[in-house]
């Protein structure tokens, strides 16, 4: 009878080890899934921030480009005025200041 009891104890120990291994595998699987979800969230946030920075940078570039276009248009107006009229230098400076303030 003690041999049967020993066999039962061994069988129970094997089953306990199998159950413990399953639980450990499940815990590790949950941990991997949680880490993957966290990484996805961080990647999405990083991507969103990068897109936001890119859009802001593009908007600044557009604003700068528009400012340069206005500046060049003002210069072109001054050049056209000079080509079509005979202005003295003081009058030229006044016109440039007025146009640059606009």
Coordinates of N, CA and C in Angstrom, one line a residue:
X1 N 0.8 -1.2 0.0 CA 0.0 0.0 0.0 C 0.9 1.3 0.0
X2 N 2.0 1.2 0.6 CA 2.8 2.3 0.6 C 3.4 2.6 -0.8
X3 N 3.6 1.6 -1.5 CA 4.1 1.7 -2.9 C 3.0 2.5 -3.7
X4 N 1.8 2.2 -3.6 CA 0.7 2.9 -4.2 C 0.6 4.3 -3.8
X5 N 0.8 4.5 -2.5 CA 0.8 5.9 -2.0 C 1.9 6.7 -2.6
X6 N 3.1 6.1 -2.7 CA 4.3 6.8 -3.3 C 4.0 7.1 -4.7
X7 N 3.4 6.2 -5.5 CA 3.1 6.4 -6.9 C 2.1 7.6 -7.0
X8 N 1.1 7.6 -6.1 CA 0.1 8.7 -6.2 C 0.8 10.0 -5.9
X9 N 1.7 10.0 -4.9 CA 2.4 11.3 -4.6 C 3.2 11.7 -5.8
X10 N 3.9 10.8 -6.4 CA 4.7 11.2 -7.6 C 3.8 11.7 -8.7
X11 N 2.6 11.1 -8.9 CA 1.7 11.5 -9.9 C 1.2 12.9 -9.6
X12 N 0.8 13.1 -8.4 CA 0.3 14.4 -7.9 C 1.4 15.5 -8.1
X13 N 2.6 15.1 -7.8 CA 3.7 16.1 -7.9 C 3.9 16.4 -9.4
X14 N 3.8 15.5 -10.3 CA 4.0 15.7 -11.7 C 2.9 16.6 -12.2
X15 N 1.6 16.4 -11.8 CA 0.5 17.2 -12.2 C 0.6 18.6 -11.6
X16 N 1.2 18.7 -10.4 CA 1.4 20.1 -9.8 C 2.4 20.8 -10.6
X17 N 3.5 20.1 -11.1 CA 4.5 20.8 -11.9 C 4.0 21.2 -13.2
X18 N 3.1 20.4 -13.8 CA 2.6 20.7 -15.1 C 1.7 21.9 -15.0
X19 N 0.8 21.9 -13.9 CA 0.0 23.1 -13.7 C 0.8 24.4 -13.4
X20 N 1.8 24.2 -12.6 CA 2.7 25.4 -12.3 C 3.3 25.9 -13.6
X21 N 3.8 25.0 -14.5 CA 4.4 25.4 -15.8 C 3.4 26.1 -16.6
X22 N 2.1 25.6 -16.7 CA 1.1 26.3 -17.4 C 0.8 27.7 -16.9
X23 N 0.7 27.8 -15.6 CA 0.4 29.1 -15.0 C 1.6 30.1 -15.3
X24 N 2.8 29.6 -15.2 CA 3.9 30.5 -15.5 C 3.9 30.9 -17.0
X25 N 3.6 29.9 -17.9 CA 3.5 30.3 -19.3 C 2.4 31.3 -19.6
X26 N 1.2 31.1 -18.9 CA 0.2 32.1 -19.0 C 0.6 33.5 -18.5
X27 N 1.3 33.5 -17.4 CA 1.8 34.8 -16.8 C 2.7 35.5 -17.8
X28 N 3.6 34.7 -18.4 CA 4.6 35.3 -19.3 C 3.9 35.7 -20.6
X29 N 2.9 35.0 -21.0 CA 2.1 35.4 -22.2 C 1.4 36.7 -22.0
X30 N 0.8 36.8 -20.8 CA 0.1 38.1 -20.4 C 1.1 39.2 -20.4
X31 N 2.2 39.0 -19.8 CA 3.2 40.0 -19.7 C 3.7 40.4 -21.1
X32 N 3.9 39.5 -22.0 CA 4.3 39.8 -23.4 C 3.3 40.7 -24.1
X33 N 2.0 40.3 -23.9 CA 0.9 41.0 -24.5 C 0.8 42.4 -24.0
X34 N 1.0 42.5 -22.7 CA 0.9 43.9 -22.1 C 2.1 44.8 -22.5
X35 N 3.2 44.2 -22.6 CA 4.4 44.9 -23.1 C 4.2 45.3 -24.6
X36 N 3.6 44.4 -25.4 CA 3.4 44.7 -26.8 C 2.4 45.8 -27.0
X37 N 1.3 45.8 -26.1 CA 0.3 46.8 -26.2 C 0.9 48.2 -25.8
X38 N 1.7 48.2 -24.7 CA 2.4 49.4 -24.3 C 3.3 50.0 -25.4
X39 N 4.0 49.1 -26.0 CA 4.9 49.5 -27.1 C 4.1 50.1 -28.3
X40 N 3.0 49.5 -28.6 CA 2.1 50.0 -29.7 C 1.6 51.4 -29.3
X41 N 1.2 51.6 -28.1 CA 0.7 52.9 -27.6 C 1.8 53.9 -27.7
X42 N 3.0 53.6 -27.2 CA 4.1 54.5 -27.3 C 4.5 54.8 -28.7
X43 N 4.5 53.8 -29.6 CA 4.8 54.1 -31.0 C 3.7 55.0 -31.6
X44 N 2.5 54.8 -31.3 CA 1.4 55.7 -31.8 C 1.6 57.1 -31.3
X45 N 1.9 57.3 -30.1 CA 2.1 58.6 -29.5 C 3.3 59.3 -30.2
X46 N 4.4 58.5 -30.4 CA 5.6 59.0 -31.0 C 5.3 59.4 -32.4
X47 N 4.5 58.6 -33.1 CA 4.2 58.9 -34.5 C 3.3 60.1 -34.6
X48 N 2.4 60.2 -33.6 CA 1.5 61.4 -33.6 C 2.3 62.7 -33.4
X49 N 3.2 62.6 -32.4 CA 4.1 63.8 -32.1 C 4.9 64.2 -33.3
X50 N 5.5 63.1 -34.0 CA 6.3 63.4 -35.2 C 5.5 64.1 -36.3
X51 N 4.3 63.6 -36.5 CA 3.4 64.2 -37.5 C 3.1 65.6 -37.1
X52 N 2.8 65.8 -35.9 CA 2.4 67.2 -35.4 C 3.6 68.1 -35.6
X53 N 4.8 67.7 -35.3 CA 6.0 68.5 -35.5 C 6.2 68.8 -37.0
X54 N 6.0 67.8 -37.8 CA 6.2 68.0 -39.2 C 5.2 69.0 -39.8
X55 N 3.9 68.9 -39.3 CA 2.9 69.8 -39.8 C 3.2 71.3 -39.3
X56 N 3.7 71.4 -38.1 CA 4.0 72.7 -37.6 C 5.2 73.3 -38.3
X57 N 6.2 72.4 -38.6 CA 7.4 72.8 -39.4 C 7.0 73.3 -40.8
X58 N 6.1 72.5 -41.4 CA 5.6 72.9 -42.7 C 4.8 74.2 -42.7
X59 N 4.0 74.4 -41.7 CA 3.3 75.6 -41.6 C 4.3 76.8 -41.4
X60 N 5.3 76.6 -40.6 CA 6.3 77.7 -40.5 C 7.0 78.0 -41.8
X61 N 7.3 76.9 -42.5 CA 8.0 77.1 -43.8 C 7.1 77.9 -44.8
X62 N 5.8 77.5 -44.8 CA 4.8 78.2 -45.6 C 4.7 79.7 -45.2
X63 N 4.7 80.0 -43.9 CA 4.6 81.4 -43.5 C 5.9 82.1 -43.9
X64 N 7.0 81.5 -43.7 CA 8.3 82.1 -44.2 C 8.3 82.3 -45.6
X65 N 7.9 81.4 -46.4 CA 7.8 81.5 -47.9 C 6.9 82.6 -48.3
X66 N 5.8 82.7 -47.6 CA 4.8 83.8 -47.9 C 5.5 85.2 -47.6
X67 N 6.2 85.3 -46.5 CA 6.8 86.5 -46.1 C 7.9 86.9 -47.1
X68 N 8.7 85.9 -47.6 CA 9.7 86.2 -48.6 C 9.0 86.6 -49.9
X69 N 7.9 86.0 -50.3 CA 7.2 86.4 -51.5 C 6.7 87.8 -51.4
X70 N 6.2 88.2 -50.2 CA 5.8 89.6 -50.0 C 6.9 90.6 -50.1
X71 N 8.1 90.2 -49.5 CA 9.3 91.0 -49.6 C 9.8 91.2 -51.0
X72 N 9.8 90.1 -51.7 CA 10.3 90.2 -53.1 C 9.3 91.0 -54.0
X73 N 8.0 90.8 -53.7 CA 7.0 91.6 -54.5 C 7.2 93.1 -54.2
X74 N 7.5 93.4 -52.9 CA 7.8 94.8 -52.6 C 9.0 95.4 -53.3
X75 N 10.1 94.5 -53.3 CA 11.3 94.9 -54.0 C 11.0 95.1 -55.5
X76 N 10.2 94.2 -56.1 CA 9.9 94.3 -57.5 C 9.2 95.6 -57.8
X77 N 8.3 96.0 -56.9 CA 7.5 97.3 -57.0 C 8.5 98.4 -57.0
X78 N 9.4 98.4 -56.1 CA 10.4 99.5 -56.0 C 11.2 99.6 -57.3
X79 N 11.7 98.4 -57.8 CA 12.5 98.4 -59.0 C 11.7 98.9 -60.2
X80 N 10.4 98.5 -60.2 CA 9.6 99.0 -61.3 C 9.4 100.6 -61.2
X81 N 9.3 101.1 -60.0 CA 9.2 102.5 -59.9 C 10.4 103.2 -60.3
X82 N 11.6 102.6 -59.9 CA 12.8 103.2 -60.3 C 13.1 103.2 -61.8
X83 N 12.6 102.1 -62.5 CA 12.8 102.0 -63.9 C 11.9 103.1 -64.6
X84 N 10.7 103.3 -64.1 CA 9.8 104.2 -64.8 C 9.9 105.6 -64.4
X85 N 10.6 105.9 -63.4 CA 10.7 107.3 -63.0 C 12.1 107.7 -62.6
X86 N 12.4 108.9 -62.6 CA 13.7 109.4 -62.1 C 13.6 109.9 -60.7
X87 N 14.0 109.2 -59.7 CA 13.9 109.5 -58.3 C 15.2 109.8 -57.7
X88 N 15.2 110.8 -56.8 CA 16.5 111.0 -56.1 C 16.6 109.9 -55.0
X89 N 17.8 109.8 -54.4 CA 18.0 108.7 -53.4 C 17.2 108.9 -52.2
X90 N 17.0 110.1 -51.7 CA 16.2 110.2 -50.5 C 14.7 109.8 -50.7
X91 N 14.2 110.1 -51.8 CA 12.8 109.7 -52.1 C 12.8 108.1 -52.2
X92 N 13.8 107.6 -52.8 CA 13.9 106.1 -52.9 C 13.9 105.5 -51.6
X93 N 14.6 106.0 -50.6 CA 14.7 105.4 -49.3 C 13.3 105.5 -48.6
X94 N 12.6 106.6 -48.8 CA 11.3 106.8 -48.2 C 10.3 105.7 -48.7
X95 N 10.4 105.5 -50.0 CA 9.5 104.5 -50.7 C 9.8 103.1 -50.2
X96 N 11.1 102.8 -50.0 CA 11.5 101.5 -49.5 C 11.0 101.3 -48.1
X97 N 11.1 102.3 -47.3 CA 10.6 102.2 -45.9 C 9.1 102.0 -45.8
X98 N 8.4 102.7 -46.7 CA 6.9 102.6 -46.7 C 6.5 101.2 -47.1
X99 N 7.1 100.7 -48.2 CA 6.8 99.4 -48.7 C 7.1 98.3 -47.7
X100 N 8.2 98.4 -47.1 CA 8.7 97.4 -46.1 C 7.8 97.4 -44.9
X101 N 7.1 98.4 -44.6 CA 6.2 98.5 -43.4 C 4.9 97.8 -43.7
X102 N 4.5 97.7 -44.9 CA 3.3 97.2 -45.4 C 3.2 95.7 -45.1

